[in-house]
PDB file of C-alpha atoms in Angstrom:
ATOM      1  CA  MET A   1       6.851 -26.353  -0.455  1.00  0.00           C
ATOM      2  CA  SER A   2       7.224 -22.377  -1.083  1.00  0.00           C
ATOM      3  CA  MET A   3       4.262 -21.034  -3.263  1.00  0.00           C
ATOM      4  CA  SER A   4       5.344 -18.808  -6.334  1.00  0.00           C
ATOM      5  CA  VAL A   5       4.687 -15.398  -7.351  1.00  0.00           C
ATOM      6  CA  ALA A   6       3.237 -16.940 -10.281  1.00  0.00           C
ATOM      7  CA  ALA A   7       0.051 -18.538  -8.449  1.00  0.00           C
ATOM      8  CA  VAL A   8      -1.090 -15.396  -7.649  1.00  0.00           C
ATOM      9  CA  THR A   9      -3.701 -13.222  -9.688  1.00  0.00           C
ATOM     10  CA  TYR A  10      -4.751  -9.539  -9.410  1.00  0.00           C
ATOM     11  CA  ARG A  11      -7.841  -7.871  -9.727  1.00  0.00           C
ATOM     12  CA  ALA A  12      -9.893  -4.747  -8.940  1.00  0.00           C
ATOM     13  CA  GLY A  13     -11.134  -4.816  -5.224  1.00  0.00           C
ATOM     14  CA  THR A  14     -14.859  -4.801  -4.468  1.00  0.00           C
ATOM     15  CA  PRO A  15     -16.513  -3.925  -1.269  1.00  0.00           C
ATOM     16  CA  GLU A  16     -16.897  -7.979  -0.871  1.00  0.00           C
ATOM     17  CA  ASP A  17     -13.154  -7.949  -0.160  1.00  0.00           C
ATOM     18  CA  GLY A  18     -13.750  -5.360   2.711  1.00  0.00           C
ATOM     19  CA  ALA A  19     -13.599  -8.094   5.671  1.00  0.00           C
ATOM     20  CA  ALA A  20     -10.300 -10.023   3.831  1.00  0.00           C
ATOM     21  CA  MET A  21      -8.591  -6.225   3.843  1.00  0.00           C
ATOM     22  CA  LEU A  22      -9.321  -5.868   7.332  1.00  0.00           C
ATOM     23  CA  SER A  23      -7.606  -9.166   8.424  1.00  0.00           C
ATOM     24  CA  ILE A  24      -4.730  -8.321   6.042  1.00  0.00           C
ATOM     25  CA  HIS A  25      -4.515  -4.429   7.332  1.00  0.00           C
ATOM     26  CA  THR A  26      -4.530  -5.609  10.796  1.00  0.00           C
ATOM     27  CA  ARG A  27      -2.309  -8.376  10.684  1.00  0.00           C
ATOM     28  CA  ALA A  28       0.329  -6.526   9.034  1.00  0.00           C
ATOM     29  CA  ILE A  29       0.794  -3.746  11.464  1.00  0.00           C
ATOM     30  CA  GLU A  30       0.222  -6.143  14.583  1.00  0.00           C
ATOM     31  CA  PHE A  31       2.750  -8.828  12.789  1.00  0.00           C
ATOM     32  CA  VAL A  32       5.117  -6.526  10.998  1.00  0.00           C
ATOM     33  CA  ALA A  33       4.849  -3.076  11.740  1.00  0.00           C
ATOM     34  CA  VAL A  34       4.577  -3.810  15.759  1.00  0.00           C
ATOM     35  CA  ARG A  35       8.596  -4.203  15.411  1.00  0.00           C
ATOM     36  CA  ASP A  36       8.900  -0.408  14.357  1.00  0.00           C
ATOM     37  CA  TYR A  37       6.689   1.053  16.375  1.00  0.00           C
ATOM     38  CA  GLY A  38       5.685  -1.242  19.247  1.00  0.00           C
ATOM     39  CA  GLU A  39       2.965  -2.756  20.451  1.00  0.00           C
ATOM     40  CA  GLU A  40       0.924   0.260  22.194  1.00  0.00           C
ATOM     41  CA  MET A  41       1.647   2.589  18.625  1.00  0.00           C
ATOM     42  CA  ALA A  42       0.398  -0.692  16.537  1.00  0.00           C
ATOM     43  CA  ARG A  43      -2.986  -0.915  18.531  1.00  0.00           C
ATOM     44  CA  SER A  44      -3.490   2.770  18.010  1.00  0.00           C
ATOM     45  CA  TRP A  45      -2.624   2.572  14.482  1.00  0.00           C
ATOM     46  CA  ALA A  46      -4.846  -0.196  13.767  1.00  0.00           C
ATOM     47  CA  HIS A  47      -7.705   1.113  16.270  1.00  0.00           C
ATOM     48  CA  GLY A  48     -11.253   1.867  14.460  1.00  0.00           C
ATOM     49  CA  LEU A  49     -10.690   0.094  11.625  1.00  0.00           C
ATOM     50  CA  THR A  50     -13.834  -1.105  10.099  1.00  0.00           C
ATOM     51  CA  ILE A  51     -15.237  -3.799   6.876  1.00  0.00           C
ATOM     52  CA  GLU A  52     -17.243  -1.057   6.082  1.00  0.00           C
ATOM     53  CA  GLY A  53     -14.306   1.607   6.144  1.00  0.00           C
ATOM     54  CA  TYR A  54     -12.800   0.310   3.086  1.00  0.00           C
ATOM     55  CA  ALA A  55     -16.199   0.451   0.893  1.00  0.00           C
ATOM     56  CA  ARG A  56     -16.550   4.070   1.981  1.00  0.00           C
ATOM     57  CA  SER A  57     -13.066   4.612   0.838  1.00  0.00           C
ATOM     58  CA  MET A  58     -14.386   3.175  -2.476  1.00  0.00           C
ATOM     59  CA  ALA A  59     -17.480   5.351  -2.466  1.00  0.00           C
ATOM     60  CA  ASP A  60     -15.410   8.313  -2.117  1.00  0.00           C
ATOM     61  CA  GLY A  61     -13.214   7.241  -5.169  1.00  0.00           C
ATOM     62  CA  GLU A  62     -10.304   5.326  -3.634  1.00  0.00           C
ATOM     63  CA  ILE A  63      -9.487   2.520  -6.374  1.00  0.00           C
ATOM     64  CA  PHE A  64      -8.098  -0.615  -4.665  1.00  0.00           C
ATOM     65  CA  GLU A  65      -6.321  -3.657  -6.295  1.00  0.00           C
ATOM     66  CA  VAL A  66      -6.162  -7.044  -4.850  1.00  0.00           C
ATOM     67  CA  ALA A  67      -3.784  -9.660  -5.224  1.00  0.00           C
ATOM     68  CA  VAL A  68      -5.333 -13.214  -4.955  1.00  0.00           C
ATOM     69  CA  CYS A  69      -3.963 -16.813  -4.174  1.00  0.00           C
ATOM     70  CA  ASP A  70      -6.127 -19.934  -4.086  1.00  0.00           C
ATOM     71  CA  GLY A  71      -9.545 -18.382  -4.225  1.00  0.00           C
ATOM     72  CA  ARG A  72      -7.900 -15.749  -0.738  1.00  0.00           C
ATOM     73  CA  VAL A  73      -6.857 -12.226  -0.993  1.00  0.00           C
ATOM     74  CA  VAL A  74      -3.491 -11.571   0.353  1.00  0.00           C
ATOM     75  CA  GLY A  75      -2.872  -7.979  -0.367  1.00  0.00           C
ATOM     76  CA  PHE A  76      -4.127  -5.134  -1.303  1.00  0.00           C
ATOM     77  CA  CYS A  77      -3.188  -1.390  -2.277  1.00  0.00           C
ATOM     78  CA  GLY A  78      -5.573   1.469  -2.411  1.00  0.00           C
ATOM     79  CA  TYR A  79      -5.160   5.052  -4.367  1.00  0.00           C
ATOM     80  CA  LYS A  80      -6.846   7.762  -5.094  1.00  0.00           C
ATOM     81  CA  ASN A  81      -5.767  11.117  -6.987  1.00  0.00           C
ATOM     82  CA  ASP A  82      -2.051  10.930  -6.648  1.00  0.00           C
ATOM     83  CA  GLU A  83      -1.506   9.376  -3.610  1.00  0.00           C
ATOM     84  CA  ILE A  84      -0.809   5.673  -2.155  1.00  0.00           C
ATOM     85  CA  CYS A  85      -3.443   5.501   0.017  1.00  0.00           C
ATOM     86  CA  GLY A  86      -2.578   2.259   1.585  1.00  0.00           C
ATOM     87  CA  LEU A  87      -0.198  -0.965   0.454  1.00  0.00           C
ATOM     88  CA  TYR A  88      -0.399  -4.125   3.138  1.00  0.00           C
ATOM     89  CA  VAL A  89       0.405  -7.864   2.441  1.00  0.00           C
ATOM     90  CA  ASP A  90      -0.558 -10.523   4.714  1.00  0.00           C
ATOM     91  CA  PRO A  91       2.361 -11.332   6.375  1.00  0.00           C
ATOM     92  CA  ASP A  92       2.004 -15.417   5.784  1.00  0.00           C
ATOM     93  CA  PHE A  93       2.747 -13.645   2.280  1.00  0.00           C
ATOM     94  CA  GLY A  94       5.360 -11.493   2.769  1.00  0.00           C
ATOM     95  CA  ARG A  95       8.575 -11.427   0.631  1.00  0.00           C
ATOM     96  CA  ARG A  96       7.043 -12.780  -2.435  1.00  0.00           C
ATOM     97  CA  GLY A  97       6.920  -9.759  -4.730  1.00  0.00           C
ATOM     98  CA  ILE A  98       3.052  -9.434  -4.035  1.00  0.00           C
ATOM     99  CA  ALA A  99       3.715  -5.718  -2.747  1.00  0.00           C
ATOM    100  CA  SER A 100       5.930  -5.332  -5.222  1.00  0.00           C
ATOM    101  CA  ARG A 101       3.332  -5.799  -8.131  1.00  0.00           C
ATOM    102  CA  LEU A 102       0.446  -4.257  -6.564  1.00  0.00           C
ATOM    103  CA  LEU A 103       2.317  -1.008  -6.382  1.00  0.00           C
ATOM    104  CA  GLU A 104       3.571  -1.540  -9.921  1.00  0.00           C
ATOM    105  CA  ARG A 105      -0.234  -1.763 -11.113  1.00  0.00           C
ATOM    106  CA  ALA A 106      -1.090   1.170  -9.047  1.00  0.00           C
ATOM    107  CA  LEU A 107       1.618   3.268 -10.194  1.00  0.00           C
ATOM    108  CA  ARG A 108       0.779   2.328 -14.215  1.00  0.00           C
ATOM    109  CA  THR A 109      -2.736   3.174 -13.827  1.00  0.00           C
ATOM    110  CA  LEU A 110      -2.077   6.627 -12.113  1.00  0.00           C
ATOM    111  CA  GLN A 111       0.547   7.186 -14.754  1.00  0.00           C
ATOM    112  CA  ASP A 112      -1.815   6.252 -17.473  1.00  0.00           C
ATOM    113  CA  ARG A 113      -4.427   8.788 -15.691  1.00  0.00           C
ATOM    114  CA  GLY A 114      -1.965  11.911 -16.210  1.00  0.00           C
ATOM    115  CA  HIS A 115       0.116  11.507 -12.771  1.00  0.00           C
ATOM    116  CA  ARG A 116       3.947  12.098 -12.989  1.00  0.00           C
ATOM    117  CA  ARG A 117       4.154  12.381  -9.496  1.00  0.00           C
ATOM    118  CA  VAL A 118       2.711   9.926  -6.845  1.00  0.00           C
ATOM    119  CA  LYS A 119       3.121  10.547  -3.203  1.00  0.00           C
ATOM    120  CA  VAL A 120       2.617   8.183  -0.244  1.00  0.00           C
ATOM    121  CA  ASP A 121       2.393   8.690   3.718  1.00  0.00           C
ATOM    122  CA  SER A 122       4.401   5.799   4.620  1.00  0.00           C
ATOM    123  CA  SER A 123       4.809   4.086   7.933  1.00  0.00           C
ATOM    124  CA  ILE A 124       8.800   4.080   9.176  1.00  0.00           C
ATOM    125  CA  THR A 125       8.235  -0.027   8.720  1.00  0.00           C
ATOM    126  CA  ALA A 126       7.562   0.801   4.758  1.00  0.00           C
ATOM    127  CA  SER A 127       9.700   3.377   3.778  1.00  0.00           C
ATOM    128  CA  PRO A 128      12.705   1.373   2.295  1.00  0.00           C
ATOM    129  CA  PHE A 129      10.373  -0.595   0.476  1.00  0.00           C
ATOM    130  CA  TYR A 130       9.157   2.718  -1.280  1.00  0.00           C
ATOM    131  CA  ARG A 131      12.773   3.926  -1.300  1.00  0.00           C
ATOM    132  CA  GLN A 132      14.355   0.775  -3.018  1.00  0.00           C
ATOM    133  CA  ARG A 133      11.412   1.769  -5.727  1.00  0.00           C
ATOM    134  CA  GLY A 134      12.293   4.907  -6.510  1.00  0.00           C
ATOM    135  CA  PHE A 135      10.598   6.914  -4.049  1.00  0.00           C
ATOM    136  CA  ARG A 136      12.200   9.825  -2.699  1.00  0.00           C
ATOM    137  CA  VAL A 137      12.055  11.027   0.933  1.00  0.00           C
ATOM    138  CA  ILE A 138       9.869  14.746   1.216  1.00  0.00           C
ATOM    139  CA  ARG A 139      10.165  14.911   4.925  1.00  0.00           C
ATOM    140  CA  GLU A 140       9.924  12.679   8.238  1.00  0.00           C
ATOM    141  CA  ARG A 141       7.034  13.656  10.630  1.00  0.00           C
ATOM    142  CA  THR A 142       4.481  12.780  12.734  1.00  0.00           C
ATOM    143  CA  ARG A 143       0.440  11.656  12.548  1.00  0.00           C
ATOM    144  CA  MET A 144      -2.234  11.036  14.662  1.00  0.00           C
ATOM    145  CA  THR A 145      -3.842   7.449  14.450  1.00  0.00           C
ATOM    146  CA  ARG A 146      -7.268   6.382  14.665  1.00  0.00           C
ATOM    147  CA  GLY A 147      -6.716   5.241  18.057  1.00  0.00           C
ATOM    148  CA  GLY A 148      -5.070   9.019  18.931  1.00  0.00           C
ATOM    149  CA  MET A 149      -1.575   8.464  19.523  1.00  0.00           C
ATOM    150  CA  GLU A 150       1.411  10.350  17.264  1.00  0.00           C
ATOM    151  CA  ILE A 151       3.564   8.089  15.270  1.00  0.00           C
ATOM    152  CA  PRO A 152       6.160   8.618  13.163  1.00  0.00           C
ATOM    153  CA  THR A 153       5.542   8.244   9.037  1.00  0.00           C
ATOM    154  CA  VAL A 154       7.932   9.524   6.471  1.00  0.00           C
ATOM    155  CA  ASP A 155       6.143  11.248   3.127  1.00  0.00           C
ATOM    156  CA  LEU A 156       7.954   9.830  -0.143  1.00  0.00           C
ATOM    157  CA  GLU A 157       7.263  11.151  -3.640  1.00  0.00           C
ATOM    158  CA  TRP A 158       7.774   8.908  -6.957  1.00  0.00           C
ATOM    159  CA  HIS A 159       8.140  10.726 -10.165  1.00  0.00           C
ATOM    160  CA  ALA A 160       7.448   9.010 -13.512  1.00  0.00           C
ATOM    161  CA  PRO A 161      10.322   8.655 -15.608  1.00  0.00           C
ATOM    162  CA  ASP A 162      10.595  11.239 -18.436  1.00  0.00           C
ATOM    163  CA  ALA A 163       9.478   9.872 -21.589  1.00  0.00           C
ATOM    164  CA  GLN A 164      11.797  11.512 -23.435  1.00  0.00           C
ATOM    165  CA  THR A 165      14.920   9.913 -21.436  1.00  0.00           C
ATOM    166  CA  PHE A 166      13.760   6.781 -23.145  1.00  0.00           C
ATOM    167  CA  THR A 167      13.488   7.707 -26.672  1.00  0.00           C
ATOM    168  CA  GLY A 168      16.424   7.887 -29.040  1.00  0.00           C
ATOM    169  CA  THR A 169      18.582  11.037 -30.422  1.00  0.00           C
ATOM    170  CA  GLY A 170      17.125  12.085 -33.790  1.00  0.00           C
TER     171      GLY A 170
END
């Protein structure tokens, strides 16, 4: 029996979520992104991820939202200033709207804080996801992973809809 998205709740991430976020982050790279990057690049990308790294990012001002199903963190989105820093869902919970909802929540918060543009340095795996949600490709490039390999990535940018577009005439 499949789980509905209604069974998923969302809340602010805390340092105590670090172990779950590490597992999700690593599994998403090893089981999903590996299809586009291959095993060597995926290992290099996941290299050096630590539980403490998420708490450190939080202390440095990154905001995390997590998706929870049956008491288990199954996805997260991190963002800071005008940038989505990471968006990952456990592969066992993929294709259920969780990433879309996490992104919507992040974009709403960023808009509420006055950001009219939001950028993301996306994997080639996630680039179609962002494009389908209104992000535009700025450029394709490579970046160095924590493990020291260059991997292809895509810089994308989202522009908040102009509020005037939605007001009537007059």
